[in-house]
PDB file of C-alpha atoms and ligand atoms in Angstrom:
ATOM      1  CA  MET A1263      85.742 130.654 132.014  1.00  0.00           C
ATOM      2  CA  VAL A1264      82.495 128.695 131.716  1.00  0.00           C
ATOM      3  CA  ILE A1265      79.768 129.286 134.317  1.00  0.00           C
ATOM      4  CA  SER A1266      76.828 126.872 134.452  1.00  0.00           C
ATOM      5  CA  ILE A1267      73.861 127.397 136.751  1.00  0.00           C
ATOM      6  CA  LEU A1268      71.842 124.218 137.117  1.00  0.00           C
ATOM      7  CA  ASP A1269      68.570 123.387 138.836  1.00  0.00           C
ATOM      8  CA  SER A1270      69.771 121.012 141.518  1.00  0.00           C
ATOM      9  CA  LYS A1271      72.778 119.512 143.293  1.00  0.00           C
ATOM     10  CA  GLU A1272      72.105 116.309 141.362  1.00  0.00           C
ATOM     11  CA  ASP A1273      72.413 118.248 138.106  1.00  0.00           C
ATOM     12  CA  VAL A1274      75.699 119.799 139.319  1.00  0.00           C
ATOM     13  CA  ILE A1275      77.083 116.353 140.134  1.00  0.00           C
ATOM     14  CA  LEU A1276      75.991 115.006 136.738  1.00  0.00           C
ATOM     15  CA  SER A1277      77.509 117.944 134.862  1.00  0.00           C
ATOM     16  CA  LEU A1278      80.749 117.786 136.871  1.00  0.00           C
ATOM     17  CA  CYS A1279      81.129 114.051 136.328  1.00  0.00           C
ATOM     18  CA  ASN A1280      80.417 114.343 132.603  1.00  0.00           C
ATOM     19  CA  LEU A1281      83.227 116.929 132.412  1.00  0.00           C
ATOM     20  CA  ILE A1282      85.493 114.603 134.396  1.00  0.00           C
ATOM     21  CA  GLU A1283      84.630 111.714 132.054  1.00  0.00           C
ATOM     22  CA  SER A1284      85.565 113.692 128.933  1.00  0.00           C
ATOM     23  CA  THR A1285      88.721 115.195 130.456  1.00  0.00           C
ATOM     24  CA  ALA A1286      89.878 111.802 131.748  1.00  0.00           C
ATOM     25  CA  SER A1287      89.192 110.185 128.375  1.00  0.00           C
ATOM     26  CA  GLU A1288      91.288 112.802 126.540  1.00  0.00           C
ATOM     27  CA  SER A1289      94.148 112.510 129.042  1.00  0.00           C
ATOM     28  CA  ILE A1290      94.190 108.707 129.007  1.00  0.00           C
ATOM     29  CA  GLU A1291      94.033 108.605 125.197  1.00  0.00           C
ATOM     30  CA  LYS A1292      96.900 111.134 124.930  1.00  0.00           C
ATOM     31  CA  ASN A1293      99.157 110.112 127.841  1.00  0.00           C
ATOM     32  CA  GLY A1294      97.876 106.800 129.174  1.00  0.00           C
ATOM     33  CA  VAL A1295      97.114 108.365 132.542  1.00  0.00           C
ATOM     34  CA  PHE A1296      94.711 110.874 134.137  1.00  0.00           C
ATOM     35  CA  ASN A1297      96.474 113.034 136.732  1.00  0.00           C
ATOM     36  CA  VAL A1298      93.726 114.646 138.774  1.00  0.00           C
ATOM     37  CA  ALA A1299      93.785 116.444 142.135  1.00  0.00           C
ATOM     38  CA  VAL A1300      90.699 116.476 144.315  1.00  0.00           C
ATOM     39  CA  SER A1301      89.495 118.655 147.187  1.00  0.00           C
ATOM     40  CA  GLY A1302      87.765 117.769 150.435  1.00  0.00           C
ATOM     41  CA  GLY A1303      84.479 119.019 151.826  1.00  0.00           C
ATOM     42  CA  SER A1304      81.251 118.376 149.919  1.00  0.00           C
ATOM     43  CA  LEU A1305      83.167 117.367 146.782  1.00  0.00           C
ATOM     44  CA  VAL A1306      83.863 113.962 148.335  1.00  0.00           C
ATOM     45  CA  SER A1307      80.175 113.029 148.407  1.00  0.00           C
ATOM     46  CA  PHE A1308      79.608 114.600 144.964  1.00  0.00           C
ATOM     47  CA  LEU A1309      82.243 112.299 143.448  1.00  0.00           C
ATOM     48  CA  ALA A1310      81.152 109.289 145.492  1.00  0.00           C
ATOM     49  CA  SER A1311      77.675 109.540 144.013  1.00  0.00           C
ATOM     50  CA  GLY A1312      78.626 110.733 140.528  1.00  0.00           C
ATOM     51  CA  LEU A1313      81.718 108.767 139.490  1.00  0.00           C
ATOM     52  CA  PRO A1314      80.041 105.327 139.485  1.00  0.00           C
ATOM     53  CA  GLN A1315      77.739 106.698 136.735  1.00  0.00           C
ATOM     54  CA  ILE A1316      80.559 107.556 134.287  1.00  0.00           C
ATOM     55  CA  LYS A1317      82.528 105.406 131.882  1.00  0.00           C
ATOM     56  CA  SER A1318      86.266 105.604 132.481  1.00  0.00           C
ATOM     57  CA  ASP A1319      89.250 103.317 132.808  1.00  0.00           C
ATOM     58  CA  PHE A1320      89.693 104.187 136.477  1.00  0.00           C
ATOM     59  CA  ARG A1321      92.817 102.025 136.620  1.00  0.00           C
ATOM     60  CA  LYS A1322      94.541 104.805 134.652  1.00  0.00           C
ATOM     61  CA  TRP A1323      93.693 107.464 137.220  1.00  0.00           C
ATOM     62  CA  LYS A1324      96.320 108.873 139.569  1.00  0.00           C
ATOM     63  CA  ILE A1325      94.625 110.907 142.268  1.00  0.00           C
ATOM     64  CA  PHE A1326      96.330 113.711 144.171  1.00  0.00           C
ATOM     65  CA  PHE A1327      94.974 116.197 146.690  1.00  0.00           C
ATOM     66  CA  CYS A1328      94.549 119.921 146.123  1.00  0.00           C
ATOM     67  CA  ASP A1329      94.985 120.148 149.877  1.00  0.00           C
ATOM     68  CA  GLU A1330      95.072 117.756 152.789  1.00  0.00           C
ATOM     69  CA  ARG A1331      94.590 118.072 156.478  1.00  0.00           C
ATOM     70  CA  LEU A1332      97.563 116.893 158.568  1.00  0.00           C
ATOM     71  CA  VAL A1333      95.632 114.480 160.779  1.00  0.00           C
ATOM     72  CA  PRO A1334      95.727 110.649 160.856  1.00  0.00           C
ATOM     73  CA  VAL A1335      94.003 108.889 157.960  1.00  0.00           C
ATOM     74  CA  ASP A1336      91.404 107.392 160.324  1.00  0.00           C
ATOM     75  CA  ASN A1337      90.479 110.870 161.566  1.00  0.00           C
ATOM     76  CA  ALA A1338      87.193 111.979 159.952  1.00  0.00           C
ATOM     77  CA  ASP A1339      88.907 115.254 158.975  1.00  0.00           C
ATOM     78  CA  ASN A1340      91.439 113.478 156.759  1.00  0.00           C
ATOM     79  CA  THR A1341      90.425 113.977 153.134  1.00  0.00           C
ATOM     80  CA  PHE A1342      92.111 110.816 151.835  1.00  0.00           C
ATOM     81  CA  GLY A1343      90.354 108.897 154.611  1.00  0.00           C
ATOM     82  CA  GLN A1344      87.022 110.239 153.376  1.00  0.00           C
ATOM     83  CA  TYR A1345      87.753 109.252 149.762  1.00  0.00           C
ATOM     84  CA  LYS A1346      88.859 105.815 150.932  1.00  0.00           C
ATOM     85  CA  LYS A1347      85.651 105.356 152.892  1.00  0.00           C
ATOM     86  CA  GLN A1348      83.241 106.817 150.341  1.00  0.00           C
ATOM     87  CA  LEU A1349      84.869 105.868 147.043  1.00  0.00           C
ATOM     88  CA  VAL A1350      87.406 103.023 147.433  1.00  0.00           C
ATOM     89  CA  ASP A1351      85.908 100.828 150.133  1.00  0.00           C
ATOM     90  CA  THR A1352      82.471 100.888 148.481  1.00  0.00           C
ATOM     91  CA  LYS A1353      84.060  99.126 145.464  1.00  0.00           C
ATOM     92  CA  GLU A1354      81.524 100.809 143.174  1.00  0.00           C
ATOM     93  CA  ILE A1355      84.348 101.805 140.842  1.00  0.00           C
ATOM     94  CA  ASN A1356      87.621 100.089 140.001  1.00  0.00           C
ATOM     95  CA  LEU A1357      89.869 102.310 142.137  1.00  0.00           C
ATOM     96  CA  THR A1358      92.500 101.243 144.659  1.00  0.00           C
ATOM     97  CA  GLU A1359      94.133 103.055 147.584  1.00  0.00           C
ATOM     98  CA  ALA A1360      97.472 102.785 145.785  1.00  0.00           C
ATOM     99  CA  GLN A1361      96.199 105.159 143.094  1.00  0.00           C
ATOM    100  CA  PHE A1362      96.014 107.985 145.622  1.00  0.00           C
ATOM    101  CA  VAL A1363      99.129 110.062 146.310  1.00  0.00           C
ATOM    102  CA  THR A1364      98.830 110.802 150.014  1.00  0.00           C
ATOM    103  CA  ALA A1365     100.418 113.260 152.411  1.00  0.00           C
ATOM    104  CA  LYS A1366     103.303 112.053 154.598  1.00  0.00           C
ATOM    105  CA  GLN A1367     102.136 111.299 158.106  1.00  0.00           C
ATOM    106  CA  ASN A1368     103.810 111.973 161.491  1.00  0.00           C
ATOM    107  CA  THR A1369     106.042 114.763 160.265  1.00  0.00           C
ATOM    108  CA  SER A1370     106.149 118.551 160.262  1.00  0.00           C
ATOM    109  CA  GLY A1371     103.955 120.588 157.923  1.00  0.00           C
ATOM    110  CA  GLU A1372     107.029 121.820 156.079  1.00  0.00           C
ATOM    111  CA  GLU A1373     108.316 118.279 155.563  1.00  0.00           C
ATOM    112  CA  ALA A1374     104.886 117.034 154.462  1.00  0.00           C
ATOM    113  CA  ALA A1375     104.636 119.874 151.956  1.00  0.00           C
ATOM    114  CA  LYS A1376     108.136 119.246 150.593  1.00  0.00           C
ATOM    115  CA  ASP A1377     107.463 115.512 150.312  1.00  0.00           C
ATOM    116  CA  TYR A1378     104.188 116.145 148.499  1.00  0.00           C
ATOM    117  CA  GLU A1379     105.812 118.544 146.070  1.00  0.00           C
ATOM    118  CA  ASP A1380     108.496 115.911 145.373  1.00  0.00           C
ATOM    119  CA  GLN A1381     105.775 113.314 144.692  1.00  0.00           C
ATOM    120  CA  ILE A1382     103.983 115.661 142.288  1.00  0.00           C
ATOM    121  CA  LYS A1383     107.252 116.374 140.453  1.00  0.00           C
ATOM    122  CA  LYS A1384     107.895 112.622 140.249  1.00  0.00           C
ATOM    123  CA  PHE A1385     104.516 111.662 138.807  1.00  0.00           C
ATOM    124  CA  VAL A1386     103.070 114.697 137.011  1.00  0.00           C
ATOM    125  CA  PRO A1387     104.878 115.665 133.794  1.00  0.00           C
ATOM    126  CA  GLY A1388     105.305 119.218 132.579  1.00  0.00           C
ATOM    127  CA  THR A1389     107.997 121.845 132.147  1.00  0.00           C
ATOM    128  CA  PRO A1390     108.852 124.149 133.721  1.00  0.00           C
ATOM    129  CA  LEU A1391     106.045 123.114 136.105  1.00  0.00           C
ATOM    130  CA  PRO A1392     104.094 119.834 136.483  1.00  0.00           C
ATOM    131  CA  GLN A1393     100.764 120.132 134.676  1.00  0.00           C
ATOM    132  CA  PHE A1394      97.718 118.445 136.178  1.00  0.00           C
ATOM    133  CA  ASP A1395      95.091 117.263 133.724  1.00  0.00           C
ATOM    134  CA  MET A1396      92.363 118.413 136.072  1.00  0.00           C
ATOM    135  CA  LEU A1397      91.845 120.029 139.463  1.00  0.00           C
ATOM    136  CA  LEU A1398      88.516 119.477 141.200  1.00  0.00           C
ATOM    137  CA  LEU A1399      87.887 122.401 143.507  1.00  0.00           C
ATOM    138  CA  GLY A1400      85.447 123.551 146.117  1.00  0.00           C
ATOM    139  CA  MET A1401      85.052 127.008 147.593  1.00  0.00           C
ATOM    140  CA  GLY A1402      84.267 128.035 151.131  1.00  0.00           C
ATOM    141  CA  PRO A1403      81.767 130.785 152.060  1.00  0.00           C
ATOM    142  CA  ASP A1404      84.774 133.080 152.606  1.00  0.00           C
ATOM    143  CA  GLY A1405      86.039 132.515 149.066  1.00  0.00           C
ATOM    144  CA  HIS A1406      88.875 130.151 149.987  1.00  0.00           C
ATOM    145  CA  THR A1407      89.805 127.273 147.745  1.00  0.00           C
ATOM    146  CA  CYS A1408      92.224 124.431 148.487  1.00  0.00           C
ATOM    147  CA  SER A1409      93.654 125.691 151.775  1.00  0.00           C
ATOM    148  CA  LEU A1410      94.285 129.180 150.405  1.00  0.00           C
ATOM    149  CA  PHE A1411      92.392 131.612 152.609  1.00  0.00           C
ATOM    150  CA  PRO A1412      91.590 135.315 152.184  1.00  0.00           C
ATOM    151  CA  GLY A1413      94.412 137.601 153.266  1.00  0.00           C
ATOM    152  CA  HIS A1414      96.865 134.758 153.857  1.00  0.00           C
ATOM    153  CA  THR A1415     100.491 135.171 152.785  1.00  0.00           C
ATOM    154  CA  LEU A1416     100.248 131.847 150.918  1.00  0.00           C
ATOM    155  CA  LEU A1417      98.163 133.598 148.267  1.00  0.00           C
ATOM    156  CA  ASP A1418     101.400 135.205 147.062  1.00  0.00           C
ATOM    157  CA  GLU A1419     103.603 132.094 147.293  1.00  0.00           C
ATOM    158  CA  ILE A1420     105.420 131.718 143.994  1.00  0.00           C
ATOM    159  CA  SER A1421     108.357 129.406 144.693  1.00  0.00           C
ATOM    160  CA  LYS A1422     106.751 126.454 146.492  1.00  0.00           C
ATOM    161  CA  LEU A1423     104.237 124.327 144.541  1.00  0.00           C
ATOM    162  CA  VAL A1424     102.970 122.825 147.802  1.00  0.00           C
ATOM    163  CA  ALA A1425     102.982 124.806 151.029  1.00  0.00           C
ATOM    164  CA  SER A1426     102.037 124.100 154.634  1.00  0.00           C
ATOM    165  CA  ILE A1427      99.643 126.155 156.722  1.00  0.00           C
ATOM    166  CA  SER A1428      99.263 125.958 160.500  1.00  0.00           C
ATOM    167  CA  ASP A1429      96.579 128.591 161.024  1.00  0.00           C
ATOM    168  CA  SER A1430      93.764 127.474 158.743  1.00  0.00           C
ATOM    169  CA  PRO A1431      90.618 129.371 159.790  1.00  0.00           C
ATOM    170  CA  LYS A1432      88.691 126.276 158.677  1.00  0.00           C
ATOM    171  CA  PRO A1433      89.592 123.477 161.114  1.00  0.00           C
ATOM    172  CA  PRO A1434      91.738 121.511 161.324  1.00  0.00           C
ATOM    173  CA  PRO A1435      94.450 124.186 161.384  1.00  0.00           C
ATOM    174  CA  ASN A1436      97.385 122.157 160.030  1.00  0.00           C
ATOM    175  CA  ARG A1437      97.265 121.423 156.313  1.00  0.00           C
ATOM    176  CA  ILE A1438      99.229 121.317 153.101  1.00  0.00           C
ATOM    177  CA  THR A1439      97.938 122.958 149.938  1.00  0.00           C
ATOM    178  CA  LEU A1440      98.735 123.444 146.284  1.00  0.00           C
ATOM    179  CA  THR A1441      99.738 127.025 145.543  1.00  0.00           C
ATOM    180  CA  PHE A1442      98.690 129.204 142.618  1.00  0.00           C
ATOM    181  CA  PRO A1443     101.702 128.547 140.343  1.00  0.00           C
ATOM    182  CA  ILE A1444     100.752 124.890 139.997  1.00  0.00           C
ATOM    183  CA  ILE A1445      96.979 125.459 140.281  1.00  0.00           C
ATOM    184  CA  ASN A1446      97.102 127.880 137.374  1.00  0.00           C
ATOM    185  CA  ASN A1447      99.258 125.557 135.290  1.00  0.00           C
ATOM    186  CA  ALA A1448      96.452 122.975 135.117  1.00  0.00           C
ATOM    187  CA  ARG A1449      94.732 121.998 131.865  1.00  0.00           C
ATOM    188  CA  VAL A1450      91.289 122.102 133.451  1.00  0.00           C
ATOM    189  CA  CYS A1451      90.007 123.443 136.777  1.00  0.00           C
ATOM    190  CA  ALA A1452      86.415 122.763 137.832  1.00  0.00           C
ATOM    191  CA  PHE A1453      84.515 124.192 140.785  1.00  0.00           C
ATOM    192  CA  ALA A1454      81.378 122.386 141.927  1.00  0.00           C
ATOM    193  CA  ILE A1455      79.471 124.681 144.274  1.00  0.00           C
ATOM    194  CA  CYS A1456      76.002 124.216 145.747  1.00  0.00           C
ATOM    195  CA  GLY A1457      73.817 125.860 148.323  1.00  0.00           C
ATOM    196  CA  GLN A1458      72.429 129.164 149.470  1.00  0.00           C
ATOM    197  CA  ASP A1459      75.391 129.776 151.781  1.00  0.00           C
ATOM    198  CA  LYS A1460      77.672 130.229 148.750  1.00  0.00           C
ATOM    199  CA  ALA A1461      75.423 132.735 146.900  1.00  0.00           C
ATOM    200  CA  ASP A1462      76.929 135.833 148.494  1.00  0.00           C
ATOM    201  CA  ILE A1463      80.533 134.851 147.880  1.00  0.00           C
ATOM    202  CA  ILE A1464      79.731 133.859 144.283  1.00  0.00           C
ATOM    203  CA  LYS A1465      78.298 137.371 143.776  1.00  0.00           C
ATOM    204  CA  ARG A1466      81.393 138.941 145.362  1.00  0.00           C
ATOM    205  CA  ILE A1467      83.607 137.020 142.958  1.00  0.00           C
ATOM    206  CA  HIS A1468      81.644 137.087 139.699  1.00  0.00           C
ATOM    207  CA  ILE A1469      79.778 140.391 139.965  1.00  0.00           C
ATOM    208  CA  ASP A1470      81.762 142.540 142.389  1.00  0.00           C
ATOM    209  CA  GLU A1471      85.041 141.028 141.091  1.00  0.00           C
ATOM    210  CA  GLU A1472      86.610 140.943 144.551  1.00  0.00           C
ATOM    211  CA  ASP A1473      90.144 139.576 144.645  1.00  0.00           C
ATOM    212  CA  LEU A1474      89.315 136.467 146.691  1.00  0.00           C
ATOM    213  CA  PRO A1475      91.381 133.272 146.561  1.00  0.00           C
ATOM    214  CA  ALA A1476      88.941 131.316 144.342  1.00  0.00           C
ATOM    215  CA  ALA A1477      88.857 134.275 141.933  1.00  0.00           C
ATOM    216  CA  ARG A1478      92.597 133.841 141.404  1.00  0.00           C
ATOM    217  CA  VAL A1479      92.043 130.393 139.830  1.00  0.00           C
ATOM    218  CA  LYS A1480      92.766 131.362 136.231  1.00  0.00           C
ATOM    219  CA  PRO A1481      94.494 128.318 134.719  1.00  0.00           C
ATOM    220  CA  VAL A1482      96.411 128.217 131.431  1.00  0.00           C
ATOM    221  CA  GLY A1483      93.627 125.836 130.420  1.00  0.00           C
ATOM    222  CA  LYS A1484      89.926 126.151 131.126  1.00  0.00           C
ATOM    223  CA  VAL A1485      88.054 126.897 134.354  1.00  0.00           C
ATOM    224  CA  TYR A1486      84.470 125.755 134.894  1.00  0.00           C
ATOM    225  CA  TRP A1487      82.171 127.034 137.608  1.00  0.00           C
ATOM    226  CA  ILE A1488      79.332 124.527 137.994  1.00  0.00           C
ATOM    227  CA  LEU A1489      76.728 125.947 140.357  1.00  0.00           C
ATOM    228  CA  ASP A1490      73.257 125.068 141.466  1.00  0.00           C
ATOM    229  CA  LYS A1491      70.664 127.843 141.303  1.00  0.00           C
ATOM    230  CA  ALA A1492      70.864 128.451 145.039  1.00  0.00           C
ATOM    231  CA  ALA A1493      74.575 129.249 144.838  1.00  0.00           C
ATOM    232  CA  GLY A1494      74.221 131.114 141.549  1.00  0.00           C
ATOM    233  CA  LYS A1495      71.079 133.081 142.402  1.00  0.00           C
ATOM    234  CA  TYR A1496      72.698 136.502 141.968  1.00  0.00           C
ATOM    235  CA  LEU A1497      74.078 135.603 138.543  1.00  0.00           C
ATOM    236  CA  VAL A1498      70.754 134.831 136.846  1.00  0.00           C
TER     237      VAL A1498
HETATM  238  O1  6PG B 429      89.701 120.184 152.496  1.00  0.00           O
HETATM  239  C1  6PG B 429      89.039 121.224 152.373  1.00  0.00           C
HETATM  240  O2  6PG B 429      88.570 121.843 153.304  1.00  0.00           O
HETATM  241  C2  6PG B 429      88.737 121.651 150.980  1.00  0.00           C
HETATM  242  O3  6PG B 429      89.687 121.350 150.087  1.00  0.00           O
HETATM  243  C3  6PG B 429      88.241 123.040 150.914  1.00  0.00           C
HETATM  244  O4  6PG B 429      88.929 123.899 150.074  1.00  0.00           O
HETATM  245  C4  6PG B 429      86.818 122.894 150.449  1.00  0.00           C
HETATM  246  O5  6PG B 429      86.807 122.621 149.051  1.00  0.00           O
HETATM  247  C5  6PG B 429      86.060 124.157 150.742  1.00  0.00           C
HETATM  248  O6  6PG B 429      86.183 124.420 152.123  1.00  0.00           O
HETATM  249  C6  6PG B 429      84.580 123.971 150.369  1.00  0.00           C
HETATM  250  O7  6PG B 429      84.061 122.960 151.176  1.00  0.00           O
HETATM  251  P1  6PG B 429      82.467 122.656 151.082  1.00  0.00           P
HETATM  252  O8  6PG B 429      82.221 122.311 149.645  1.00  0.00           O
HETATM  253  O9  6PG B 429      82.271 121.490 152.011  1.00  0.00           O
HETATM  254  O10 6PG B 429      81.764 123.905 151.488  1.00  0.00           O
END
């Protein structure tokens, strides 16, 4: 585990995107592709501002979602819709919609989760489980990550790689999410966390060692916590 506490949000974005650049470069050199899964929330704007500054063959990226809200793509709550608006449509980097693996629309949560798991198994190599090159994660003030919330039964899901949730405490309620077996099979996991409102939960995880969902991200590879000093104030 590597924890970095940086002066500003801009420094967090720079550090995160430098890590993405190096991880993508290794993956593309080794396998010809970079299989990365992204989260929603503030990460979307972090990547929208940081990715145009890095050097990468974006055509070799295949982008999945750590979780996705089951609402129409044109709904502001849809994570793919936000990446399309902030990262694809701006044409600042050479990325197309087709490079995103999106959640099935107009179906049940269970069916969307099953379909997404099938897509991951189709595109992401690895035995016995698909292995993502990188997961880009956020964390809520309650310690959730992806759509894995404190106290939820999904925290103990071990057979499904993608599960549906219909009672997300963070709206909207209906989502699909990666589960810990596939999260913790990743080569690299990176959290980018900024702001005073995350300081308490960071302390609860890294000092008090509470068993919160984000604390359970312990991949076979490396995990990076990239914080600004507001979020990391209790760690310095
Ligand atoms: O789609 C989502 O809601 C995200 O995947 C979620 O897990 C997010 O990463 C956290 O809620 C942190 O969001 P913020 O960074 O916006 O606080």
